[in-house]
Short mmCIF file of C-alpha atoms in Angstrom, two decimals:
data_model
loop_
_atom_site.label_atom_id
_atom_site.label_comp_id
_atom_site.label_asym_id
_atom_site.label_seq_id
_atom_site.Cartn_x
_atom_site.Cartn_y
_atom_site.Cartn_z
CA MET A 20 111.77 106.54 77.78
CA LYS A 21 108.60 104.58 78.34
CA LEU A 22 106.36 105.82 81.14
CA ALA A 23 103.52 104.22 83.06
CA PHE A 24 100.93 106.83 83.99
CA PHE A 25 99.87 106.73 87.62
CA PRO A 26 97.04 109.24 88.15
CA GLY A 27 96.28 108.17 91.73
CA CYS A 28 92.80 107.87 93.23
CA SER A 29 92.23 111.55 93.82
CA ALA A 30 93.11 112.54 90.26
CA LYS A 31 90.81 109.78 89.04
CA SER A 32 87.82 111.05 91.03
CA SER A 33 87.46 114.69 92.10
CA GLY A 34 90.69 115.65 90.35
CA MET A 35 89.82 113.97 87.07
CA GLU A 36 90.48 117.09 85.05
CA TYR A 37 94.12 117.08 86.14
CA ALA A 38 94.69 113.45 85.19
CA LYS A 39 92.99 113.90 81.82
CA SER A 40 94.95 117.02 80.90
CA SER A 41 98.27 115.55 82.07
CA LEU A 42 97.80 112.49 79.93
CA GLU A 43 96.74 114.57 76.94
CA LEU A 44 99.68 116.96 77.29
CA MET A 45 102.26 114.19 77.66
CA LYS A 46 100.89 112.43 74.61
CA LYS A 47 100.91 115.68 72.63
CA LEU A 48 104.58 116.02 73.55
CA GLY A 49 105.28 112.66 71.99
CA LEU A 50 105.92 110.69 75.18
CA GLU A 51 105.24 106.98 75.11
CA ILE A 52 102.67 106.42 77.86
CA ALA A 53 101.09 103.20 79.12
CA CYS A 54 98.18 102.99 81.58
CA PRO A 55 98.36 99.80 83.68
CA GLU A 56 95.70 98.97 86.29
CA PHE A 57 97.34 100.51 89.33
CA ASN A 58 95.89 100.27 92.83
CA CYS A 59 95.71 102.90 95.59
CA CYS A 60 99.11 103.78 97.09
CA GLY A 61 97.44 103.52 100.50
CA THR A 62 99.13 106.73 101.59
CA HIS A 63 100.19 107.20 105.23
CA ILE A 64 96.79 105.95 106.38
CA VAL A 65 97.33 102.37 105.22
CA GLU A 66 101.03 102.64 106.10
CA GLU A 67 100.10 103.36 109.73
CA TYR A 68 97.31 100.78 109.68
CA ASN A 69 99.55 97.94 108.45
CA LYS A 70 103.04 98.60 107.13
CA ASN A 71 103.30 95.31 105.24
CA ILE A 72 100.04 95.84 103.38
CA TRP A 73 101.18 99.33 102.44
CA LEU A 74 104.53 98.02 101.18
CA ALA A 75 102.89 95.29 99.13
CA LEU A 76 100.33 97.67 97.59
CA ASN A 77 103.10 99.96 96.41
CA ALA A 78 105.33 97.08 95.31
CA ARG A 79 102.47 95.76 93.20
CA ASN A 80 102.23 99.12 91.44
CA LEU A 81 105.99 99.23 90.87
CA SER A 82 105.91 95.66 89.53
CA LEU A 83 103.24 96.57 86.97
CA ALA A 84 105.54 99.24 85.52
CA GLU A 85 108.55 96.93 85.69
CA GLU A 86 106.67 94.26 83.76
CA ILE A 87 106.35 96.56 80.75
CA GLY A 88 109.82 98.09 81.12
CA ALA A 89 108.53 101.51 82.13
CA ASP A 90 109.21 104.10 84.81
CA ILE A 91 106.28 105.65 86.65
CA VAL A 92 105.01 109.18 86.14
CA THR A 93 102.36 110.42 88.56
CA THR A 94 100.20 113.51 88.92
CA CYS A 95 99.87 113.11 92.69
CA PRO A 96 102.62 114.22 95.11
CA ALA A 97 101.29 111.85 97.79
CA CYS A 98 101.46 108.82 95.47
CA TYR A 99 104.87 110.07 94.32
CA GLN A 100 106.08 110.09 97.88
CA ASN A 101 104.62 106.68 98.76
CA LEU A 102 106.11 104.99 95.70
CA LYS A 103 109.52 106.57 96.29
CA LYS A 104 109.47 105.66 99.97
CA THR A 105 108.63 102.07 99.08
CA ASN A 106 111.50 101.94 96.60
CA LEU A 107 113.86 103.16 99.35
CA GLU A 108 112.62 100.55 101.83
CA LEU A 109 112.83 97.78 99.24
CA GLY A 110 116.52 98.58 98.87
CA ASP A 111 116.84 96.24 101.85
CA GLU A 112 117.00 92.71 100.39
CA LYS A 113 115.17 91.12 103.30
CA VAL A 114 112.26 93.57 102.99
CA LEU A 115 112.14 92.99 99.23
CA GLU A 116 112.06 89.23 99.77
CA ASP A 117 109.20 89.56 102.30
CA VAL A 118 107.21 91.77 99.97
CA ASN A 119 107.69 89.36 97.10
CA SER A 120 106.38 86.52 99.24
CA VAL A 121 103.16 88.58 99.56
CA LEU A 122 103.11 89.52 95.87
CA ALA A 123 103.35 85.81 95.06
CA SER A 124 99.70 85.59 96.17
CA VAL A 125 98.82 87.63 93.07
CA ASN A 126 101.51 86.04 90.88
CA ARG A 127 103.69 89.11 90.78
CA GLU A 128 107.26 89.97 91.61
CA TYR A 129 109.20 93.22 91.92
CA ARG A 130 112.94 93.37 91.32
CA GLY A 131 113.48 97.02 92.18
CA SER A 132 114.21 98.59 88.79
CA VAL A 133 111.54 101.29 88.50
CA SER A 134 112.11 105.04 88.97
CA VAL A 135 109.28 107.34 90.00
CA PHE A 136 108.69 110.83 88.61
CA HIS A 137 106.16 113.57 89.05
CA VAL A 138 104.63 115.09 85.90
CA ILE A 139 106.42 118.42 86.54
CA GLU A 140 109.78 116.62 86.61
CA VAL A 141 109.10 114.95 83.28
CA LEU A 142 107.68 118.01 81.52
CA SER A 143 110.30 120.45 82.82
CA LYS A 144 113.12 118.28 81.47
CA LEU A 145 111.76 117.88 77.96
CA SER A 146 113.57 119.68 75.19
CA ARG A 147 110.39 120.23 73.19
CA LYS A 148 109.10 123.69 73.93
CA ILE A 149 105.59 124.36 75.11
CA ALA A 150 104.35 127.84 74.21
CA VAL A 151 101.21 129.45 75.54
CA GLU A 152 99.46 132.68 74.62
CA SER A 153 98.16 134.20 77.80
CA ARG A 154 98.05 137.42 79.77
CA LEU A 155 97.17 135.65 82.98
CA LYS A 156 99.19 136.40 86.08
CA VAL A 157 99.70 133.02 87.63
CA ALA A 158 100.50 131.98 91.21
CA ALA A 159 102.40 128.68 91.09
CA TYR A 160 101.49 126.59 94.14
CA TYR A 161 103.69 123.67 95.20
CA GLY A 162 102.04 122.66 98.46
CA CYS A 163 103.87 120.17 100.68
CA GLN A 164 104.46 116.65 99.54
CA ILE A 165 106.21 117.39 96.26
CA LEU A 166 108.98 118.99 98.37
CA ARG A 167 108.88 117.52 101.86
CA PRO A 168 110.24 115.52 103.57
CA PRO A 169 113.55 116.26 101.80
CA GLU A 170 114.46 112.59 101.29
CA LEU A 171 111.32 112.07 99.21
CA GLY A 172 110.85 115.43 97.49
CA ILE A 173 111.79 116.59 93.99
CA ASP A 174 115.32 117.74 93.29
CA ASP A 175 114.99 121.46 93.97
CA ASN A 176 115.63 124.00 96.70
CA ILE A 177 113.29 122.88 99.48
CA GLU A 178 112.83 126.37 100.98
CA ASN A 179 112.56 128.28 97.75
CA PRO A 180 111.90 125.91 94.86
CA THR A 181 111.78 127.32 91.34
CA VAL A 182 111.21 124.41 88.94
CA PHE A 183 107.45 125.06 88.69
CA GLU A 184 107.69 128.83 88.14
CA ASN A 185 110.52 128.42 85.63
CA PHE A 186 108.52 125.88 83.68
CA LEU A 187 105.48 128.19 83.53
CA LYS A 188 107.64 131.22 82.64
CA ASN A 189 109.36 129.31 79.83
CA ALA A 190 105.95 128.40 78.48
CA GLY A 191 105.02 132.10 78.40
CA PHE A 192 103.01 132.80 81.55
CA GLU A 193 103.62 135.74 83.82
CA VAL A 194 104.32 134.26 87.25
CA VAL A 195 103.80 136.32 90.41
CA ASP A 196 105.98 136.23 93.51
CA PHE A 197 103.82 133.99 95.71
CA LYS A 198 104.96 133.81 99.32
CA ALA A 199 102.61 130.97 100.30
CA LYS A 200 103.79 128.69 97.49
CA THR A 201 105.20 126.01 99.79
CA GLU A 202 102.65 126.37 102.61
CA CYS A 203 100.16 123.61 103.37
CA CYS A 204 96.64 123.77 101.84
CA GLY A 205 95.24 121.96 104.87
CA GLY A 206 93.85 119.11 102.75
CA PRO A 207 94.12 116.24 105.26
CA LEU A 208 92.35 118.38 107.89
CA LEU A 209 89.19 117.98 105.83
CA LEU A 210 88.74 114.64 107.59
CA THR A 211 89.61 115.77 111.10
CA ASP A 212 88.79 119.47 111.53
CA SER A 213 86.82 121.07 108.70
CA ASP A 214 86.89 124.58 110.19
CA ALA A 215 90.68 124.48 110.28
CA PHE A 216 90.67 123.07 106.75
CA LYS A 217 88.64 125.98 105.40
CA LYS A 218 90.65 128.57 107.27
CA ARG A 219 93.92 127.14 105.96
CA ALA A 220 92.86 126.83 102.32
CA LEU A 221 91.45 130.37 102.32
CA THR A 222 94.73 131.75 103.67
CA ILE A 223 96.54 130.36 100.62
CA VAL A 224 93.97 131.88 98.23
CA LEU A 225 94.19 135.28 99.95
CA GLU A 226 97.99 135.24 99.70
CA ALA A 227 97.71 134.61 95.96
CA LYS A 228 95.31 137.53 95.65
CA LYS A 229 97.73 139.75 97.59
CA ALA A 230 100.49 138.74 95.20
CA GLY A 231 98.36 140.05 92.32
CA ALA A 232 97.50 136.69 90.77
CA ASP A 233 94.56 136.20 88.37
CA CYS A 234 94.65 132.50 89.02
CA ILE A 235 96.36 129.81 91.08
CA THR A 236 97.84 126.81 89.37
CA THR A 237 98.42 123.52 91.20
CA LEU A 238 100.40 120.34 90.68
CA CYS A 239 98.58 118.29 93.34
CA PRO A 240 95.01 116.97 93.03
CA LEU A 241 94.41 117.44 96.76
CA CYS A 242 95.62 121.06 96.76
CA GLN A 243 93.46 121.60 93.69
CA PHE A 244 90.45 120.23 95.59
CA SER A 245 91.14 122.22 98.77
CA LEU A 246 91.67 125.58 97.11
CA GLU A 247 88.68 125.33 94.84
CA VAL A 248 86.03 123.98 97.21
CA VAL A 249 86.46 126.71 99.81
CA GLN A 250 85.78 129.64 97.45
CA ASP A 251 84.73 130.55 93.92
CA LYS A 252 86.30 133.97 93.34
CA MET A 253 89.88 132.98 92.50
CA PRO A 254 90.21 130.49 89.62
CA VAL A 255 92.30 127.44 90.52
CA ARG A 256 93.57 125.24 87.68
CA PRO A 257 95.72 122.11 87.48
CA PHE A 258 98.85 123.29 85.62
CA THR A 259 98.43 120.85 82.76
CA SER A 260 94.85 122.08 82.17
CA LEU A 261 96.03 125.69 82.29
CA ILE A 262 98.63 124.94 79.61
CA LEU A 263 96.27 123.07 77.32
CA GLU A 264 93.68 125.85 77.60
CA ASN A 265 96.24 128.48 76.60
CA LEU A 266 98.40 126.56 74.14
CA ALA A 267 99.66 128.91 71.42
CA SER A 268 99.76 126.52 68.50
CA GLN A 269 101.64 123.39 67.64
CA ILE A 270 104.35 122.27 70.00
CA SER A 271 107.72 122.93 68.38
CA GLU A 272 110.94 120.94 68.47
CA MET B 102 116.45 111.32 123.75
CA LYS B 103 117.68 113.16 120.68
CA CYS B 104 115.17 116.02 121.00
CA TYR B 105 116.59 119.01 122.91
CA GLN B 106 113.25 120.81 123.22
CA CYS B 107 113.95 123.75 120.92
CA GLY B 108 110.35 123.84 119.66
CA THR B 109 111.22 124.47 116.00
CA CYS B 110 108.73 121.75 115.02
CA THR B 111 105.93 123.51 116.87
CA ALA B 112 106.79 126.96 115.51
CA ASP B 113 106.74 125.57 111.96
CA CYS B 114 103.68 123.36 112.46
CA THR B 115 100.71 124.10 110.20
CA TYR B 116 98.09 122.88 112.64
CA ALA B 117 99.70 124.51 115.71
CA ASN B 118 99.49 127.78 113.81
CA ILE B 119 95.75 127.38 113.14
CA ASP B 120 94.83 125.95 116.54
CA GLU B 121 93.91 128.87 118.77
CA SER B 122 93.71 126.74 121.92
CA GLY B 123 97.47 126.22 121.84
CA ASN B 124 96.96 122.56 122.80
CA PHE B 125 98.48 121.17 119.64
CA ASN B 126 102.16 121.11 120.47
CA PRO B 127 104.30 118.45 118.75
CA ARG B 128 107.30 119.21 120.98
CA ARG B 129 105.28 118.47 124.12
CA MET B 130 103.56 115.45 122.51
CA MET B 131 106.96 113.96 121.68
CA LEU B 132 108.37 114.70 125.14
CA ASP B 133 105.45 112.85 126.77
CA TYR B 134 105.87 110.01 124.32
CA PHE B 135 109.65 109.63 124.71
CA GLU B 136 109.74 110.11 128.48
CA LYS B 137 106.47 108.54 129.64
CA GLY B 138 105.39 106.48 126.64
CA LYS B 139 102.22 108.58 126.62
CA LEU B 140 100.18 108.74 123.43
CA SER B 141 98.27 111.90 122.62
CA GLU B 142 95.00 111.69 120.67
CA LEU B 143 95.98 115.03 119.16
CA CYS B 144 98.40 113.22 116.82
CA TRP B 145 95.42 112.57 114.51
CA LEU B 146 95.24 116.31 113.77
CA CYS B 147 98.63 116.44 112.04
CA ALA B 148 98.17 117.95 108.55
CA GLU B 149 100.95 115.83 106.96
CA CYS B 150 102.70 118.95 105.70
CA PHE B 151 106.21 117.85 106.81
CA LYS B 152 107.07 121.41 107.82
CA CYS B 153 108.74 119.95 110.93
CA TYR B 154 111.48 118.54 108.70
CA ARG B 155 113.57 121.54 109.84
CA CYS B 156 114.31 119.77 113.16
CA PRO B 157 117.96 120.58 114.01
CA ARG B 158 118.33 117.18 115.72
CA ASP B 159 116.75 115.29 112.81
CA VAL B 160 114.17 113.69 115.10
CA LYS B 161 111.68 113.69 112.20
CA PRO B 162 108.66 114.75 114.28
CA TYR B 163 106.35 113.79 111.38
CA ALA B 164 107.60 110.21 111.68
CA VAL B 165 107.19 110.22 115.48
CA LEU B 166 103.57 111.33 115.14
CA ALA B 167 103.03 108.62 112.52
CA GLU B 168 104.45 106.09 114.96
CA MET B 169 102.01 107.33 117.61
CA ARG B 170 99.08 106.87 115.24
CA ALA B 171 100.28 103.37 114.37
CA GLU B 172 100.43 102.60 118.13
CA PHE B 173 96.84 103.74 118.57
CA ILE B 174 95.78 101.51 115.69
CA LYS B 175 97.62 98.53 117.19
CA LYS B 176 95.69 99.08 120.40
CA GLY B 177 92.47 98.95 118.40
CA LYS B 178 91.78 102.68 118.70
CA VAL B 179 91.09 103.35 115.03
CA PRO B 180 89.33 106.59 114.00
CA ALA B 181 86.27 106.16 111.79
CA TYR B 182 87.89 107.85 108.79
CA VAL B 183 90.86 105.49 108.93
CA LYS B 184 88.53 102.48 109.03
CA ALA B 185 86.50 103.88 106.12
CA PHE B 186 89.66 104.57 104.11
CA VAL B 187 91.21 101.14 104.64
CA GLU B 188 87.94 99.30 103.96
CA THR B 189 87.40 101.26 100.76
CA VAL B 190 90.87 100.45 99.46
CA LYS B 191 90.54 96.80 100.48
CA ASN B 192 87.19 96.35 98.72
CA TYR B 193 87.55 98.65 95.73
CA GLY B 194 91.28 98.50 95.00
CA GLU B 195 91.27 102.29 94.96
CA LEU B 196 89.98 105.08 97.14
CA ASP B 197 86.68 105.35 95.30
CA GLU B 198 85.56 108.74 96.63
CA THR B 199 81.83 107.98 96.50
CA ALA B 200 82.30 104.73 98.43
CA PHE B 201 84.56 106.49 100.92
CA PHE B 202 82.11 109.35 101.54
CA LEU B 203 79.23 106.88 101.97
CA LYS B 204 81.21 104.88 104.52
CA LEU B 205 82.12 108.07 106.35
CA MET B 206 78.50 109.19 106.48
CA LYS B 207 77.43 105.79 107.78
CA SER B 208 80.01 105.98 110.55
CA GLY B 209 78.58 109.34 111.64
CA ASN B 210 81.98 110.97 111.09
CA MET B 211 80.87 113.40 108.46
CA MET B 212 82.82 116.35 107.25
CA ASP B 213 81.21 119.72 106.76
CA MET B 214 78.30 119.30 104.31
CA SER B 215 79.06 122.59 102.55
CA ILE B 216 82.39 121.11 101.48
CA VAL B 217 80.69 118.00 100.12
CA ILE B 218 78.23 120.17 98.20
CA SER B 219 80.88 122.40 96.64
CA SER B 220 82.90 119.31 95.81
CA LEU B 221 79.87 117.88 94.02
CA LYS B 222 79.38 121.16 92.14
CA ASN B 223 83.00 121.01 91.08
CA THR B 224 82.65 117.43 89.92
CA LEU B 225 79.51 118.32 87.98
CA LYS B 226 81.36 121.12 86.22
CA ASN B 227 84.19 118.80 85.23
CA ARG B 228 82.35 115.65 84.38
CA GLY B 229 78.69 116.34 83.69
CA ILE B 230 75.70 114.94 85.57
CA SER B 231 76.03 111.32 84.55
CA LYS B 232 79.47 110.90 86.07
CA ALA B 233 79.24 113.32 89.01
CA ILE B 234 76.62 111.21 90.74
CA ALA B 235 78.75 108.18 90.19
CA LEU B 236 77.96 104.94 91.91
CA PRO B 237 80.85 103.32 93.75
CA LYS B 238 82.82 101.27 91.26
CA LYS B 239 85.41 98.62 91.92
CA SER B 240 88.73 98.97 90.15
CA PRO B 241 89.75 96.05 87.89
CA CYS B 242 92.58 95.45 90.37
CA ALA B 243 90.21 95.10 93.37
CA GLY B 244 90.55 91.31 93.43
CA GLU B 245 94.35 91.45 93.59
CA VAL B 246 94.24 94.11 96.29
CA SER B 247 91.92 92.04 98.50
CA ARG B 248 94.22 89.05 98.03
CA ILE B 249 97.20 91.17 99.13
CA PHE B 250 95.29 92.23 102.27
CA SER B 251 94.41 88.58 103.01
CA ALA B 252 97.97 87.38 102.40
CA VAL B 253 99.47 89.93 104.83
CA GLU B 254 96.73 89.51 107.43
CA GLY B 255 97.18 85.72 107.22
CA LYS B 256 100.93 86.03 107.81
CA ASP B 257 100.35 88.46 110.69
CA LYS B 258 97.97 85.99 112.31
CA VAL B 259 100.45 83.11 112.09
CA LYS B 260 103.17 85.34 113.56
CA LEU B 261 100.92 86.49 116.39
CA GLU B 262 99.90 82.93 117.25
CA ALA B 263 103.54 81.82 117.31
CA GLU B 264 104.41 84.72 119.59
CA GLU B 265 101.54 83.90 121.96
CA LYS B 266 102.54 80.25 122.03
CA SER B 267 106.16 81.02 122.90
CA ARG B 268 104.98 83.46 125.56
CA SER B 269 102.74 80.84 127.20
CA ILE B 270 105.57 78.28 127.07
CA ALA B 271 107.90 80.80 128.72
CA ALA B 272 105.25 81.57 131.36
CA ALA B 273 104.88 77.86 132.14
CA GLY B 274 108.61 77.70 132.77
CA VAL B 275 109.30 75.13 130.09
CA PRO B 276 112.66 75.71 128.40
CA ALA B 277 112.20 76.69 124.72
#
C-alpha cells in the first residue's frame, strides 16, 4: 500500500515533532511513503466562509494522492475529518463535476478513488510488531475529532474507544484508565475565550494525574499544543515520539 | 422542527459546561434559530468537540451552529480570527502559524500572551532558535491555492450577478 503523508498545518508548525516522528516511525516500519505538496484542509473555518473553496482545497489534496496512486495518511484528526467529509460529499456526481471545474484552473482533476487514514489506523493494523522498553504509566488521550461526529470518526466504539490503548499496550506501555480520554481539550477556544481554553486543558491534565499517569500521549497536534502550553508539570508527548524515544531494539516481523 | 427540546446537546456541551454565566445554551440557540430565524453571536464560542452528536432526534446541533456561523459570514459579520485564518490560507497555501499570529495581532484580536509565550518556548525546545522565530513562509502550493480561491470567487460573482439581474427583471414585471 502506497501512502501519501499529510501532516497538516499544525503538525508542520507548532506540532512539528509529531509529524517528524510519525514519518520516521512509518518509514522504519517499511511503509512506502510519499510527501506531495498538500495545502491546508481549510477546516470548518474555510468551510463556513465558502463551502466551494473548502471543497476544492480538499479535492486538490485528494487529487495529489490519486495522481501517484496513493491513499492519504494524516497525523491530524481535523484534516482527517475534512478530507473524509469531502470524499463523502464528492460521492454526488454533480458536486464532483463542479469541484473539477474549479480544479481545472490549476490543471487538476479528482476522480474519487482515494481513502483517508489516520496514523493510528495505519500503525494499529500493521502486522510488524513495535516493542518498547518503558516503565512509564501512560494516559492515552483521543480528544474529539478522531471519534466524532460518528460518520467521520475512526472505526471504534465512540463512547469507549480502545484502539489507541490497545496499540500502546501491545507495544509494551502500561496504560492507565483515563476517564477524560474522549473529552475536549478546548483547543479552538484559544481563539475565542482563552480563559476557558486554559481551564479546559488543565482539567484534562488533572484527570490524567488522578488516573496515576506519568505522562499523557496524544494523537492530535492541537491537543498536543493545548495540553502542553497550559502547564509544564505533566509531560505530554505525541504517541509516535513516545514510541521512538522508548523503542526496545529493531522492529521485528 | 425535529428538535423536541430535551437539552441533551446542552448537557453534553463542552463550552456550556465551562461557561459559568449559563448563557451558552445550544438548545435555546437552535430554538430561536428554527422558530424566529434569530442568529446568536454565541455560536462562535462552540469548541467543535461534536459532543452534541448524542442528539436523540439526530438534529446534529454542531451542524446547525456551523450553519449559523456561515449565515453571519454571508451577512458580512466575519470575526477577526476567521478573516485572519482565511487570508493566511489564501496567501500562504497553508496556515502558516507565524503569519496567522501576526495577522491576529494586527487585527487587535490577540489571544492571551502567556499562551503565545509558552507556545514559543515549546517551539524553541523542539526546533531550536533558528526555526522557532521563523518568518512567515509561503508553501510551494500557495500559487495553486490562490488560483482556487479566485476561480471560486469568480464563479460566485457571476452567479450573484445573474441572480440580481433576474431579480430586477422580475421586479420590473417583465416575463422571464
